[in-house]
N, CA and C atoms as an extended XYZ file, in Angstrom:
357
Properties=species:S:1:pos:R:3:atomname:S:1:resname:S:1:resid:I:1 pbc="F F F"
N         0.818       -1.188        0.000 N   UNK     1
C         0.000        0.000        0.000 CA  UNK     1
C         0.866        1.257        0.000 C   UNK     1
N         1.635        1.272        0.565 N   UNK     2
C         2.864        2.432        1.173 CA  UNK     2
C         3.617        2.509       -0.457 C   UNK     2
N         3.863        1.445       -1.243 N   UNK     3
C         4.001        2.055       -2.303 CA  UNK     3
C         3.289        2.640       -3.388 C   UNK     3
N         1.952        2.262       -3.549 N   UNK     4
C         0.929        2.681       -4.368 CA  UNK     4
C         0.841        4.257       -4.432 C   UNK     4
N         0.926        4.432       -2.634 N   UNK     5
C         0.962        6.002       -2.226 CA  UNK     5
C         2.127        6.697       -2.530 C   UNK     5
N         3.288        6.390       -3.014 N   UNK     6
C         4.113        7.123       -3.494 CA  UNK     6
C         4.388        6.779       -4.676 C   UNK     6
N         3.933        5.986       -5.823 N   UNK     7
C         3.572        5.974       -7.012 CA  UNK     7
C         2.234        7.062       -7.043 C   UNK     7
N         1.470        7.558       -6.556 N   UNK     8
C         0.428        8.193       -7.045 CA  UNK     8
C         0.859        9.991       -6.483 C   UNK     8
N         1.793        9.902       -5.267 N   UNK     9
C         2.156       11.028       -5.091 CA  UNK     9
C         3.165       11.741       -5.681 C   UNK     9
N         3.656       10.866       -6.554 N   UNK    10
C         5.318       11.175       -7.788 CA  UNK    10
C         4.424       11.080       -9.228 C   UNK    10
N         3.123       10.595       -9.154 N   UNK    11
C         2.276       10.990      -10.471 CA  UNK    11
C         1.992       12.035      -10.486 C   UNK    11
N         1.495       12.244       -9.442 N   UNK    12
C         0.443       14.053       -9.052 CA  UNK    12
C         1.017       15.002       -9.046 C   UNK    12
N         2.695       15.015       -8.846 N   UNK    13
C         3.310       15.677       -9.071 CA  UNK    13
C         4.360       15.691      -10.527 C   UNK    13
N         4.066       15.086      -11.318 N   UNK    14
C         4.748       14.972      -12.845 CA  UNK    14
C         3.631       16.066      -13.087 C   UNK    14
N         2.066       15.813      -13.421 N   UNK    15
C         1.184       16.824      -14.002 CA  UNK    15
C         1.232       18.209      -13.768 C   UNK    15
N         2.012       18.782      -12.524 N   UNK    16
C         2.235       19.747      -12.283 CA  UNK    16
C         3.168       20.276      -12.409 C   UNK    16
N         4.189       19.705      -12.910 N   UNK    17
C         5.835       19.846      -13.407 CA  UNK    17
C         5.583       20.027      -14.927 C   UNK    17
N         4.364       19.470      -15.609 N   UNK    18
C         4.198       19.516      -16.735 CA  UNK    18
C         3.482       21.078      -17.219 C   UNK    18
N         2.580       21.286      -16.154 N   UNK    19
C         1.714       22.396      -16.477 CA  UNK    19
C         3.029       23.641      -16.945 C   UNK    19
N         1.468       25.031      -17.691 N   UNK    20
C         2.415       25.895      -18.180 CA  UNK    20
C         1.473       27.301      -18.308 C   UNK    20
N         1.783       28.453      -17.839 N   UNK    21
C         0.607       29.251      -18.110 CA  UNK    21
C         0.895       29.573      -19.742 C   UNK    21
N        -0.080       30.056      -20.219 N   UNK    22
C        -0.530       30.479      -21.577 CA  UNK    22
C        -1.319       31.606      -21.541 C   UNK    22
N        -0.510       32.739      -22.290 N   UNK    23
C        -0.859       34.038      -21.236 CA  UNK    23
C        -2.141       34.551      -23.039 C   UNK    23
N        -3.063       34.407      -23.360 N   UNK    24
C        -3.827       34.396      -24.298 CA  UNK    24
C        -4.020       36.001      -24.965 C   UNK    24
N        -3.668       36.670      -24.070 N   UNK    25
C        -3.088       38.373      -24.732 CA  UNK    25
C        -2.196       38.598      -25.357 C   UNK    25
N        -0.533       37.799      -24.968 N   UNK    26
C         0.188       38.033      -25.192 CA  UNK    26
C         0.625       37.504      -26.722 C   UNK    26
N         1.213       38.080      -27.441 N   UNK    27
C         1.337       37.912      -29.437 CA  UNK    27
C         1.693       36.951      -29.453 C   UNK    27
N         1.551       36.189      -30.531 N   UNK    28
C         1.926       35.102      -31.210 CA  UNK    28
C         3.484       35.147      -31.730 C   UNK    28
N         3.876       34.512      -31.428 N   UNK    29
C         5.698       34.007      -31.660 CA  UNK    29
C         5.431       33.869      -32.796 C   UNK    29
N         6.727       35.056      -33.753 N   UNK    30
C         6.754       34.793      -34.865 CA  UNK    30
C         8.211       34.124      -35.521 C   UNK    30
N         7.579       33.587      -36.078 N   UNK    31
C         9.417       32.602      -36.781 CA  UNK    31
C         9.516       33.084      -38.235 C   UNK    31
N        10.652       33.700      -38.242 N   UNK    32
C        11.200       34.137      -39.450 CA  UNK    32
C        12.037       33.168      -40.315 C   UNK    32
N        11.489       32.959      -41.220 N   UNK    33
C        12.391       32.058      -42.014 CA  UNK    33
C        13.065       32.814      -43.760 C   UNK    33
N        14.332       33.636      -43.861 N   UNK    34
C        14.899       33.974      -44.902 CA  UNK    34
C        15.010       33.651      -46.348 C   UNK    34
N        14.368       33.773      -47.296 N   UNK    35
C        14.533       33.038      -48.517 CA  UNK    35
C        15.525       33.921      -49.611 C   UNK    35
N        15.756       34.525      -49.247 N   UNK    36
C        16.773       35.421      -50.385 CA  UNK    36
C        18.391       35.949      -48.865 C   UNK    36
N        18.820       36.189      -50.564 N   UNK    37
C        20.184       36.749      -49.490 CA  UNK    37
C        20.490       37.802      -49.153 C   UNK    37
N        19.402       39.067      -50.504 N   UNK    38
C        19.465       40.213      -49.621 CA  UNK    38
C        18.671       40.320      -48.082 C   UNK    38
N        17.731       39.676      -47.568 N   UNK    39
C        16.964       39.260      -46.804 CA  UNK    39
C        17.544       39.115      -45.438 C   UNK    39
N        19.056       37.745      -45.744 N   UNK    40
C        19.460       37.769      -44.770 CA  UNK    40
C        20.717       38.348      -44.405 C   UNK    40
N        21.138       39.476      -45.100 N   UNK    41
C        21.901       40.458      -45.418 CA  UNK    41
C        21.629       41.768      -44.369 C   UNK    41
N        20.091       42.075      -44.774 N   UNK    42
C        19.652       43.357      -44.322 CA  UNK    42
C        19.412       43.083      -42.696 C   UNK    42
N        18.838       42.209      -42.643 N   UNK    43
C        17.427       41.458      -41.988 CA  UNK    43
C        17.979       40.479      -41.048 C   UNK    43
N        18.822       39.863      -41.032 N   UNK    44
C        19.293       38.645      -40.753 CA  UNK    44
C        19.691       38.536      -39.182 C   UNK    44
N        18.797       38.126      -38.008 N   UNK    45
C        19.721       37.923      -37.157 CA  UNK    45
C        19.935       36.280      -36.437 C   UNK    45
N        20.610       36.388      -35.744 N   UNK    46
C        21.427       34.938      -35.507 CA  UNK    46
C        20.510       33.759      -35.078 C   UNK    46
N        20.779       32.613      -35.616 N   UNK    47
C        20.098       31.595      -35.696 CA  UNK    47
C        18.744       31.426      -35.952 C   UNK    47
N        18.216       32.500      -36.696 N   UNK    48
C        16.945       32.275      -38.076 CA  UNK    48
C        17.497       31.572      -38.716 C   UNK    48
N        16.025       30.960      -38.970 N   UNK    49
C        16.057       30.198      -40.356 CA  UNK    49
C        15.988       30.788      -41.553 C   UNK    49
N        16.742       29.848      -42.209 N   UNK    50
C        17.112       30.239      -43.933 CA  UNK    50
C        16.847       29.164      -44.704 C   UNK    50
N        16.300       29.419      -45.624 N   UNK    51
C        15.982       28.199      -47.155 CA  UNK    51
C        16.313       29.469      -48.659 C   UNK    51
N        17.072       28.775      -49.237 N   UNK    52
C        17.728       29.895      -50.102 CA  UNK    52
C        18.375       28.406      -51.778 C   UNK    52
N        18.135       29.453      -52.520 N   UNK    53
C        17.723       28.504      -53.387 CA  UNK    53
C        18.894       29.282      -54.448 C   UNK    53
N        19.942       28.633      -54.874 N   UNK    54
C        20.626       29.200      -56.393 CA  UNK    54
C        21.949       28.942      -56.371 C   UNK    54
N        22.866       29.346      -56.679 N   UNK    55
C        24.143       28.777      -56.772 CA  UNK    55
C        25.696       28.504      -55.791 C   UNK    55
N        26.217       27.890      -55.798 N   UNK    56
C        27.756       27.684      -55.077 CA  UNK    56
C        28.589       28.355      -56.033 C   UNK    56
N        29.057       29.642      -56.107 N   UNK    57
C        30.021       30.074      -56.786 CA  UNK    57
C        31.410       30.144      -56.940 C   UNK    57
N        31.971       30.059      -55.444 N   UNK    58
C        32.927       29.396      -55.000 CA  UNK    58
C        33.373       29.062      -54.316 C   UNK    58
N        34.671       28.359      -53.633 N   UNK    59
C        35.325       27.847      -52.507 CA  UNK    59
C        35.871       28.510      -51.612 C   UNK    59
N        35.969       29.362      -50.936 N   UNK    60
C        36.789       30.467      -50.094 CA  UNK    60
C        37.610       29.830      -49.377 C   UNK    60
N        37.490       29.345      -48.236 N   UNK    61
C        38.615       28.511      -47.454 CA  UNK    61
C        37.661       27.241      -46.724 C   UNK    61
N        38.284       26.642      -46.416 N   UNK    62
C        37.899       25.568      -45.591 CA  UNK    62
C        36.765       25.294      -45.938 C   UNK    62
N        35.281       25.246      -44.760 N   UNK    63
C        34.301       25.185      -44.670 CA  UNK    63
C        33.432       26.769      -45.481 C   UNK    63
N        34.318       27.245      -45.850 N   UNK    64
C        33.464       28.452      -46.477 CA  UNK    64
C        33.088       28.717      -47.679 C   UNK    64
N        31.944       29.082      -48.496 N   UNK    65
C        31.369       29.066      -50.228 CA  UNK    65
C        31.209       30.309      -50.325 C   UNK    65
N        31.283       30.672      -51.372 N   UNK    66
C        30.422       31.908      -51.512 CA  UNK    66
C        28.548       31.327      -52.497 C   UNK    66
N        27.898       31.902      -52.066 N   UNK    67
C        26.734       31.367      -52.693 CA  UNK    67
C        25.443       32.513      -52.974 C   UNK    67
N        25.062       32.330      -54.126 N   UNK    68
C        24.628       33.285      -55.165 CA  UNK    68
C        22.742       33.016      -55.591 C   UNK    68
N        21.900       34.008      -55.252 N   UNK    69
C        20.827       33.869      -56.284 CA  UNK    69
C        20.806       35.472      -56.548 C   UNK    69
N        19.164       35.381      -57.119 N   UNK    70
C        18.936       36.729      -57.490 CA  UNK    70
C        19.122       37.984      -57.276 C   UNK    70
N        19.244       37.979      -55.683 N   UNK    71
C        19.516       38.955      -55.044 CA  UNK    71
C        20.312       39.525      -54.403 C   UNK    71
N        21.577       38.431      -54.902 N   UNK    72
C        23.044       39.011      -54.121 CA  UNK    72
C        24.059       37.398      -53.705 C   UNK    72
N        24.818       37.849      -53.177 N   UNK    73
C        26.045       36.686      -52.735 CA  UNK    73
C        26.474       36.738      -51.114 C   UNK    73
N        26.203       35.965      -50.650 N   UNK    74
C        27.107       35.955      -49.341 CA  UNK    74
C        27.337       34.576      -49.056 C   UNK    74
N        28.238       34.688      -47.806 N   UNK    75
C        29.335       33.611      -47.368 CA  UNK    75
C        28.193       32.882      -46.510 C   UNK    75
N        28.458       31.058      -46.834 N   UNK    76
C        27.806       29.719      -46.483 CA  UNK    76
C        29.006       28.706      -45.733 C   UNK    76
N        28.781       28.321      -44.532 N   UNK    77
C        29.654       27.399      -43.918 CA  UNK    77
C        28.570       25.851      -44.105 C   UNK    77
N        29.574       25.054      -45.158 N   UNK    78
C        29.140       23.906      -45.170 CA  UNK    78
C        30.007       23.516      -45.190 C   UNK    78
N        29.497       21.792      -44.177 N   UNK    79
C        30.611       20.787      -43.420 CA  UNK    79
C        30.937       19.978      -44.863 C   UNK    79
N        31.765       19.762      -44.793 N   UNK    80
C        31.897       18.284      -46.289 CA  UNK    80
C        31.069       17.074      -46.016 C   UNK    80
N        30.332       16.763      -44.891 N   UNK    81
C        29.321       15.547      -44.703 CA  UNK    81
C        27.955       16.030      -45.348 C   UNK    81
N        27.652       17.405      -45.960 N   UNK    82
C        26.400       17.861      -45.793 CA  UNK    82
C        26.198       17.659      -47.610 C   UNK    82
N        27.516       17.747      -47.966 N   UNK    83
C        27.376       17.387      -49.646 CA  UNK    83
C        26.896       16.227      -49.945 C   UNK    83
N        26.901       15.011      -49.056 N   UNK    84
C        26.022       13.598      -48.891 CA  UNK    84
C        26.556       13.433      -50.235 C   UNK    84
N        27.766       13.453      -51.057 N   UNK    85
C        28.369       12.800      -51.736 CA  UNK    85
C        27.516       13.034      -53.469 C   UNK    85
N        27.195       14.551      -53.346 N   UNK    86
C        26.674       14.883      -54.601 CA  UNK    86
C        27.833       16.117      -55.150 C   UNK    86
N        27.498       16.087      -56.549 N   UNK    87
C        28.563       17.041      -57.414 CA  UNK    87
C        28.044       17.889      -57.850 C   UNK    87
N        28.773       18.477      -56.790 N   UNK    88
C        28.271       20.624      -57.080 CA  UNK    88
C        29.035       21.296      -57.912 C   UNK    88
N        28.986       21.837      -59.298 N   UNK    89
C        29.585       22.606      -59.534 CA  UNK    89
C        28.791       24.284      -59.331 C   UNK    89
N        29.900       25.403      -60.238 N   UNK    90
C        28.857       26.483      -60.119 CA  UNK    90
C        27.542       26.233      -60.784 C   UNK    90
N        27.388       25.651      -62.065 N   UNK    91
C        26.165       25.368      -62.710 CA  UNK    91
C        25.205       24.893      -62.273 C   UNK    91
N        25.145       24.378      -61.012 N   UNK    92
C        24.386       23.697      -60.113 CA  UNK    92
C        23.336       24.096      -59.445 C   UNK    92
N        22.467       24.571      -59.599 N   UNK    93
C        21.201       25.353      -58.601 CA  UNK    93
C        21.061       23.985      -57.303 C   UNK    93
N        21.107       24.938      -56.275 N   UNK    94
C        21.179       24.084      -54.925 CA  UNK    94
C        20.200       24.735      -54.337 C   UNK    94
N        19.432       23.819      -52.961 N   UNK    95
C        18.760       24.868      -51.898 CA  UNK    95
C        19.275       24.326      -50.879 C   UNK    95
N        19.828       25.559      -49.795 N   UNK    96
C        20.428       24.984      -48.622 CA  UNK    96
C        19.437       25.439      -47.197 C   UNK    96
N        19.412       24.783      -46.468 N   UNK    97
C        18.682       25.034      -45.290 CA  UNK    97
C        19.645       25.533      -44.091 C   UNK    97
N        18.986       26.200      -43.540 N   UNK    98
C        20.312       26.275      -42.091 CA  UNK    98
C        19.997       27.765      -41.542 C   UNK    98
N        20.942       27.963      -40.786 N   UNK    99
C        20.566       29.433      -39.943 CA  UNK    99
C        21.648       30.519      -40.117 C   UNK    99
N        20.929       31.911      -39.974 N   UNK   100
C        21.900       33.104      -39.796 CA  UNK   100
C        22.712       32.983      -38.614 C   UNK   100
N        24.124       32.964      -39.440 N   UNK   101
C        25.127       33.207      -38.002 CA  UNK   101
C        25.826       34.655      -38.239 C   UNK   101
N        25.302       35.401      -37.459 N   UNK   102
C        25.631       36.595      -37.475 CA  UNK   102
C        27.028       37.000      -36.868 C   UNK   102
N        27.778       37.818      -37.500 N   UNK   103
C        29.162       37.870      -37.331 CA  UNK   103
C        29.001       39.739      -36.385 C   UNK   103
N        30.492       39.531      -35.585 N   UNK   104
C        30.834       40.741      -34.839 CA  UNK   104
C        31.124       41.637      -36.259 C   UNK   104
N        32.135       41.220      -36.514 N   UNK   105
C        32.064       42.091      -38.418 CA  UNK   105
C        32.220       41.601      -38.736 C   UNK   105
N        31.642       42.364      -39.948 N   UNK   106
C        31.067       42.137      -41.283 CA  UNK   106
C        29.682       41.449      -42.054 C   UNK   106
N        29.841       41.013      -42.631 N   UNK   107
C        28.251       40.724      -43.333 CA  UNK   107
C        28.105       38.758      -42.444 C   UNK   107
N        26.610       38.745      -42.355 N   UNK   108
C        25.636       37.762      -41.797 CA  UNK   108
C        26.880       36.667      -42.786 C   UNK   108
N        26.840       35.652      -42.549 N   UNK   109
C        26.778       34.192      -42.982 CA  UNK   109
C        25.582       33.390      -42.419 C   UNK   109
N        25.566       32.212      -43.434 N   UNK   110
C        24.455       31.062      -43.443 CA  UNK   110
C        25.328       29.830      -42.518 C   UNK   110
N        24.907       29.504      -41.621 N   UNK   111
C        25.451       27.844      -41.189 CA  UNK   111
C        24.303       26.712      -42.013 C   UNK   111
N        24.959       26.228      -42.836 N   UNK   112
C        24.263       25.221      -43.731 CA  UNK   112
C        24.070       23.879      -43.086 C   UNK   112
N        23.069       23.365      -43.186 N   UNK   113
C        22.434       22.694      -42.323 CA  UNK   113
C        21.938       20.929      -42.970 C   UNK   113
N        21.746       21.478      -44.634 N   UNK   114
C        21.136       20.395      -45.128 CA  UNK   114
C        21.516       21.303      -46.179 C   UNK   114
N        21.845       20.792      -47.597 N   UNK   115
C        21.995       21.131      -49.068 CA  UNK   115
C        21.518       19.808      -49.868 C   UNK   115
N        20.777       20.169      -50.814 N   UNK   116
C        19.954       19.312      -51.815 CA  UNK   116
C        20.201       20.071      -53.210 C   UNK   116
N        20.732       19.387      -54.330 N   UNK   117
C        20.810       19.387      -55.377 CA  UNK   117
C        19.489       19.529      -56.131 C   UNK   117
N        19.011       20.685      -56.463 N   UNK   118
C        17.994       20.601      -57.390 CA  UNK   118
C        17.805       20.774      -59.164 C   UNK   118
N        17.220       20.081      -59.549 N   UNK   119
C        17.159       19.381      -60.799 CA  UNK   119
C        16.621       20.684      -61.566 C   UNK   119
């Protein structure tokens, strides 16, 4: 019996560890997600999401691309595991997923997250 009662008194207290107020005035959380690069250029702050769609133009150093659509070029950190063993050249229209990592200076970069080759 003595345990039933502290199985039901370590239940009664999970539901209340769970609870959460929900303040029904207060605005709706908005999530910004970037699709261009002037976007996350102007606009861009750290760890938004980004989906950005157009080219790898080139290699800068290490983990760094430069990467290109309509609206401009900025710098992409992708790991070499994230190429999942596809062949990018510049001709290549890509969409990469991932977040603004906003720099002390200079211009926003993308941390690339997922890149897919599109046809």
């Amino acid at each position: 019996m003595r345990k039933f009662v502290l199985f039901a008194a370590a239940l009664s207290l999970s539901g209340v560890a769970a609870a959460q107020f929900v303040n029904p005035s207060a605005p709706a959380a908005t999530t910004t997600t970037h699709t261009s690069v002037k976007s996350v250029l102007e606009n861009g702050k750290d760890d938004q999401r980004v989906v950005l769609e157009g080219f790898i133009v080139e290699h800068v150093k290490g983990d760094d691309y430069r990467f290109k659509d309509k609206t401009g070029t900025l710098t992409v950190d992708i790991d070499e595991d994230d190429f999942k063993g596809q062949k990018v050249t510049p001709d290549t229209r890509v969409r990469i997923e991932g977040e603004v990592d906003s720099e002390l200076v200079g211009e926003n970069k993308v941390d690339v997250e997922r890149l897919t080759v599109n046809p």
